[in-house]
Amino acid sequence: MSTKALRKEEEENLLRRADDLCRQNNLRLTPIRERVYRELVQSGGPVGAYDLVDRLSSEKKRLAPVTIYRALDFLRDAGLVHRLATQNSYVISHGQPDVNAMKIMFVDSKTGETIEVHSSEVAEAVRKAAEQAGFRSVSPFMEVEGEIAR
Amino acid sequence: MSTKALRKEEEENLLRRADDLCRQNNLRLTPIRERVYRELVQSGGPVGAYDLVDRLSSEKKRLAPVTIYRALDFLRDAGLVHRLATQNSYVISHGQPDVNAMKIMFVDSKTGETIEVHSSEVAEAVRKAAEQAGFRSVSPFMEVEGEIAR
DNA sequence: TTCTTTTTGATACGTTACTACGTAATATTG
DNA sequence: CAATATTACGTAGTAACGTATCAAAAAGAA
């Protein structure tokens, strides 16, 4: 089986899961939102908001930035997409809802490539550090810059 | 002793340490750079680049954004200041050079307040997760959103 | 259907960040 | 010291990122 076919399969998997998630939570995965999500899935990495504007615009119809940002906000609230603050870009979240794990986005400082890792050890250590510092309800997402070992 | 006096003392401490650090590394803490650093120290929290432009500009002389960005770049390279990507702002780093510790910036999602915590447990857990994911030379800085427990 | 809520479209605007280029100041070398 | 190289700063313009507002359309509820 070709890589492309695998990708295609994985893509449909993610789409179906996103669809299910929204259905279960009474969220509406409208056409625009789905197109944005699909584009992020297909890209296989982080994409900037204005890149999405370009990619989802056709000759006749150019989408407004605000349209993309609204879709991204929706997807982020749904937990389907994560914003990479260090890169001003957005990536799909591969999260199986492992509630206790910290979702770490390792970001290659040079290329911008990301690898998502879930770690309950990190979650626990961060939780402890937060508690000592007087912090609560810590976000299950964080990003760490580094570089991919080749 | 008043809080203000304590602050003043702490401020001078930080300034002196910054000065020493630059001297030791043959870096030039020029007037502009020192003013930016001092402003960040005095503010006691994260400040945006354009806020710094306003605060360091006088009636007669308005600093250009690029001047501030250059100073911030210098201070970041020197390890004196950290950029909060999630907030588009900048904070002083209270780093005693505990090389092995992860410098965690806890950021209050609502107020933007920050608390810096150093944790070698987190550093170790992140290092382990990075290694498994094929990542190297991980940044000693990360930020985590949450809220301050009152 | 009518009413209400949610979503999208269109335009404009505000903030954040950087580039290009020339000048001034500061080291470094002969 | 003078000549040169390096570093820092000033000015201007522009690119990238994100938001505000209001109107139109679509979806859901009564």
JSON list of N, CA and C (backbone and C1' of nucleotides) in Angstrom, two decimals, chain D residues 13-24:
[
{"chain": "D", "resi": 13, "resn": "DG", "atom": "P", "xyz": [8.04, 57.18, 4.45]},
{"chain": "D", "resi": 13, "resn": "DG", "atom": "O5'", "xyz": [7.92, 55.64, 4.02]},
{"chain": "D", "resi": 13, "resn": "DG", "atom": "C5'", "xyz": [8.95, 55.06, 3.23]},
{"chain": "D", "resi": 13, "resn": "DG", "atom": "C4'", "xyz": [8.81, 53.55, 3.27]},
{"chain": "D", "resi": 13, "resn": "DG", "atom": "C3'", "xyz": [7.38, 53.05, 3.02]},
{"chain": "D", "resi": 13, "resn": "DG", "atom": "O3'", "xyz": [7.38, 52.12, 1.94]},
{"chain": "D", "resi": 13, "resn": "DG", "atom": "C1'", "xyz": [8.32, 51.99, 4.92]},
{"chain": "D", "resi": 14, "resn": "DT", "atom": "P", "xyz": [5.98, 51.54, 1.38]},
{"chain": "D", "resi": 14, "resn": "DT", "atom": "O5'", "xyz": [5.99, 50.05, 1.94]},
{"chain": "D", "resi": 14, "resn": "DT", "atom": "C5'", "xyz": [7.23, 49.35, 2.00]},
{"chain": "D", "resi": 14, "resn": "DT", "atom": "C4'", "xyz": [7.04, 48.03, 2.72]},
{"chain": "D", "resi": 14, "resn": "DT", "atom": "C3'", "xyz": [5.70, 47.36, 2.46]},
{"chain": "D", "resi": 14, "resn": "DT", "atom": "O3'", "xyz": [5.95, 45.99, 2.23]},
{"chain": "D", "resi": 14, "resn": "DT", "atom": "C1'", "xyz": [6.09, 47.51, 4.76]},
{"chain": "D", "resi": 15, "resn": "DA", "atom": "P", "xyz": [4.81, 45.09, 1.51]},
{"chain": "D", "resi": 15, "resn": "DA", "atom": "O5'", "xyz": [4.97, 43.72, 2.30]},
{"chain": "D", "resi": 15, "resn": "DA", "atom": "C5'", "xyz": [6.24, 43.36, 2.83]},
{"chain": "D", "resi": 15, "resn": "DA", "atom": "C4'", "xyz": [6.03, 42.50, 4.05]},
{"chain": "D", "resi": 15, "resn": "DA", "atom": "C3'", "xyz": [4.85, 41.54, 3.92]},
{"chain": "D", "resi": 15, "resn": "DA", "atom": "O3'", "xyz": [5.31, 40.28, 4.39]},
{"chain": "D", "resi": 15, "resn": "DA", "atom": "C1'", "xyz": [4.62, 42.82, 5.90]},
{"chain": "D", "resi": 16, "resn": "DA", "atom": "P", "xyz": [4.35, 39.00, 4.30]},
{"chain": "D", "resi": 16, "resn": "DA", "atom": "O5'", "xyz": [3.85, 38.87, 5.80]},
{"chain": "D", "resi": 16, "resn": "DA", "atom": "C5'", "xyz": [4.80, 38.64, 6.82]},
{"chain": "D", "resi": 16, "resn": "DA", "atom": "C4'", "xyz": [4.10, 38.56, 8.15]},
{"chain": "D", "resi": 16, "resn": "DA", "atom": "C3'", "xyz": [2.92, 37.58, 8.17]},
{"chain": "D", "resi": 16, "resn": "DA", "atom": "O3'", "xyz": [3.07, 36.79, 9.34]},
{"chain": "D", "resi": 16, "resn": "DA", "atom": "C1'", "xyz": [2.23, 39.69, 8.96]},
{"chain": "D", "resi": 17, "resn": "DC", "atom": "P", "xyz": [2.08, 35.57, 9.59]},
{"chain": "D", "resi": 17, "resn": "DC", "atom": "O5'", "xyz": [1.11, 36.24, 10.65]},
{"chain": "D", "resi": 17, "resn": "DC", "atom": "C5'", "xyz": [1.67, 36.73, 11.88]},
{"chain": "D", "resi": 17, "resn": "DC", "atom": "C4'", "xyz": [0.59, 37.41, 12.67]},
{"chain": "D", "resi": 17, "resn": "DC", "atom": "C3'", "xyz": [-0.69, 36.59, 12.84]},
{"chain": "D", "resi": 17, "resn": "DC", "atom": "O3'", "xyz": [-0.86, 36.31, 14.22]},
{"chain": "D", "resi": 17, "resn": "DC", "atom": "C1'", "xyz": [-1.16, 38.86, 12.34]},
{"chain": "D", "resi": 18, "resn": "DG", "atom": "P", "xyz": [-2.03, 35.31, 14.69]},
{"chain": "D", "resi": 18, "resn": "DG", "atom": "O5'", "xyz": [-3.22, 36.35, 14.96]},
{"chain": "D", "resi": 18, "resn": "DG", "atom": "C5'", "xyz": [-3.04, 37.35, 15.96]},
{"chain": "D", "resi": 18, "resn": "DG", "atom": "C4'", "xyz": [-4.15, 38.37, 15.88]},
{"chain": "D", "resi": 18, "resn": "DG", "atom": "C3'", "xyz": [-5.57, 37.81, 16.02]},
{"chain": "D", "resi": 18, "resn": "DG", "atom": "O3'", "xyz": [-6.07, 38.17, 17.30]},
{"chain": "D", "resi": 18, "resn": "DG", "atom": "C1'", "xyz": [-5.42, 39.56, 14.41]},
{"chain": "D", "resi": 19, "resn": "DT", "atom": "P", "xyz": [-7.63, 37.94, 17.66]},
{"chain": "D", "resi": 19, "resn": "DT", "atom": "O5'", "xyz": [-8.32, 39.35, 17.33]},
{"chain": "D", "resi": 19, "resn": "DT", "atom": "C5'", "xyz": [-7.71, 40.54, 17.80]},
{"chain": "D", "resi": 19, "resn": "DT", "atom": "C4'", "xyz": [-8.60, 41.73, 17.51]},
{"chain": "D", "resi": 19, "resn": "DT", "atom": "C3'", "xyz": [-10.07, 41.54, 17.88]},
{"chain": "D", "resi": 19, "resn": "DT", "atom": "O3'", "xyz": [-10.49, 42.71, 18.57]},
{"chain": "D", "resi": 19, "resn": "DT", "atom": "C1'", "xyz": [-9.90, 42.21, 15.62]},
{"chain": "D", "resi": 20, "resn": "DA", "atom": "P", "xyz": [-11.91, 42.77, 19.28]},
{"chain": "D", "resi": 20, "resn": "DA", "atom": "O5'", "xyz": [-12.70, 43.83, 18.39]},
{"chain": "D", "resi": 20, "resn": "DA", "atom": "C5'", "xyz": [-12.03, 45.01, 17.95]},
{"chain": "D", "resi": 20, "resn": "DA", "atom": "C4'", "xyz": [-13.01, 45.93, 17.25]},
{"chain": "D", "resi": 20, "resn": "DA", "atom": "C3'", "xyz": [-14.47, 45.75, 17.67]},
{"chain": "D", "resi": 20, "resn": "DA", "atom": "O3'", "xyz": [-15.08, 47.04, 17.72]},
{"chain": "D", "resi": 20, "resn": "DA", "atom": "C1'", "xyz": [-14.24, 45.28, 15.35]},
{"chain": "D", "resi": 21, "resn": "DT", "atom": "P", "xyz": [-16.57, 47.23, 18.25]},
{"chain": "D", "resi": 21, "resn": "DT", "atom": "O5'", "xyz": [-17.40, 47.37, 16.91]},
{"chain": "D", "resi": 21, "resn": "DT", "atom": "C5'", "xyz": [-16.82, 48.08, 15.80]},
{"chain": "D", "resi": 21, "resn": "DT", "atom": "C4'", "xyz": [-17.74, 47.99, 14.60]},
{"chain": "D", "resi": 21, "resn": "DT", "atom": "C3'", "xyz": [-19.20, 47.68, 14.95]},
{"chain": "D", "resi": 21, "resn": "DT", "atom": "O3'", "xyz": [-20.04, 48.57, 14.25]},
{"chain": "D", "resi": 21, "resn": "DT", "atom": "C1'", "xyz": [-18.43, 46.20, 13.29]},
{"chain": "D", "resi": 22, "resn": "DC", "atom": "P", "xyz": [-21.56, 48.82, 14.80]},
{"chain": "D", "resi": 22, "resn": "DC", "atom": "O5'", "xyz": [-22.39, 48.61, 13.45]},
{"chain": "D", "resi": 22, "resn": "DC", "atom": "C5'", "xyz": [-21.76, 48.87, 12.19]},
{"chain": "D", "resi": 22, "resn": "DC", "atom": "C4'", "xyz": [-22.31, 47.94, 11.12]},
{"chain": "D", "resi": 22, "resn": "DC", "atom": "C3'", "xyz": [-23.77, 47.50, 11.33]},
{"chain": "D", "resi": 22, "resn": "DC", "atom": "O3'", "xyz": [-24.45, 47.63, 10.10]},
{"chain": "D", "resi": 22, "resn": "DC", "atom": "C1'", "xyz": [-22.44, 45.63, 10.93]},
{"chain": "D", "resi": 23, "resn": "DA", "atom": "P", "xyz": [-26.04, 47.54, 10.03]},
{"chain": "D", "resi": 23, "resn": "DA", "atom": "O5'", "xyz": [-26.26, 46.70, 8.69]},
{"chain": "D", "resi": 23, "resn": "DA", "atom": "C5'", "xyz": [-25.33, 46.84, 7.62]},
{"chain": "D", "resi": 23, "resn": "DA", "atom": "C4'", "xyz": [-25.30, 45.57, 6.79]},
{"chain": "D", "resi": 23, "resn": "DA", "atom": "C3'", "xyz": [-26.68, 44.93, 6.56]},
{"chain": "D", "resi": 23, "resn": "DA", "atom": "O3'", "xyz": [-26.78, 44.50, 5.21]},
{"chain": "D", "resi": 23, "resn": "DA", "atom": "C1'", "xyz": [-25.22, 43.34, 7.53]},
{"chain": "D", "resi": 24, "resn": "DA", "atom": "P", "xyz": [-28.19, 43.97, 4.63]},
{"chain": "D", "resi": 24, "resn": "DA", "atom": "O5'", "xyz": [-27.89, 42.42, 4.34]},
{"chain": "D", "resi": 24, "resn": "DA", "atom": "C5'", "xyz": [-26.83, 42.06, 3.47]},
{"chain": "D", "resi": 24, "resn": "DA", "atom": "C4'", "xyz": [-26.59, 40.57, 3.54]},
{"chain": "D", "resi": 24, "resn": "DA", "atom": "C3'", "xyz": [-27.83, 39.71, 3.27]},
{"chain": "D", "resi": 24, "resn": "DA", "atom": "O3'", "xyz": [-27.49, 38.72, 2.32]},
{"chain": "D", "resi": 24, "resn": "DA", "atom": "C1'", "xyz": [-26.81, 39.05, 5.31]}
]
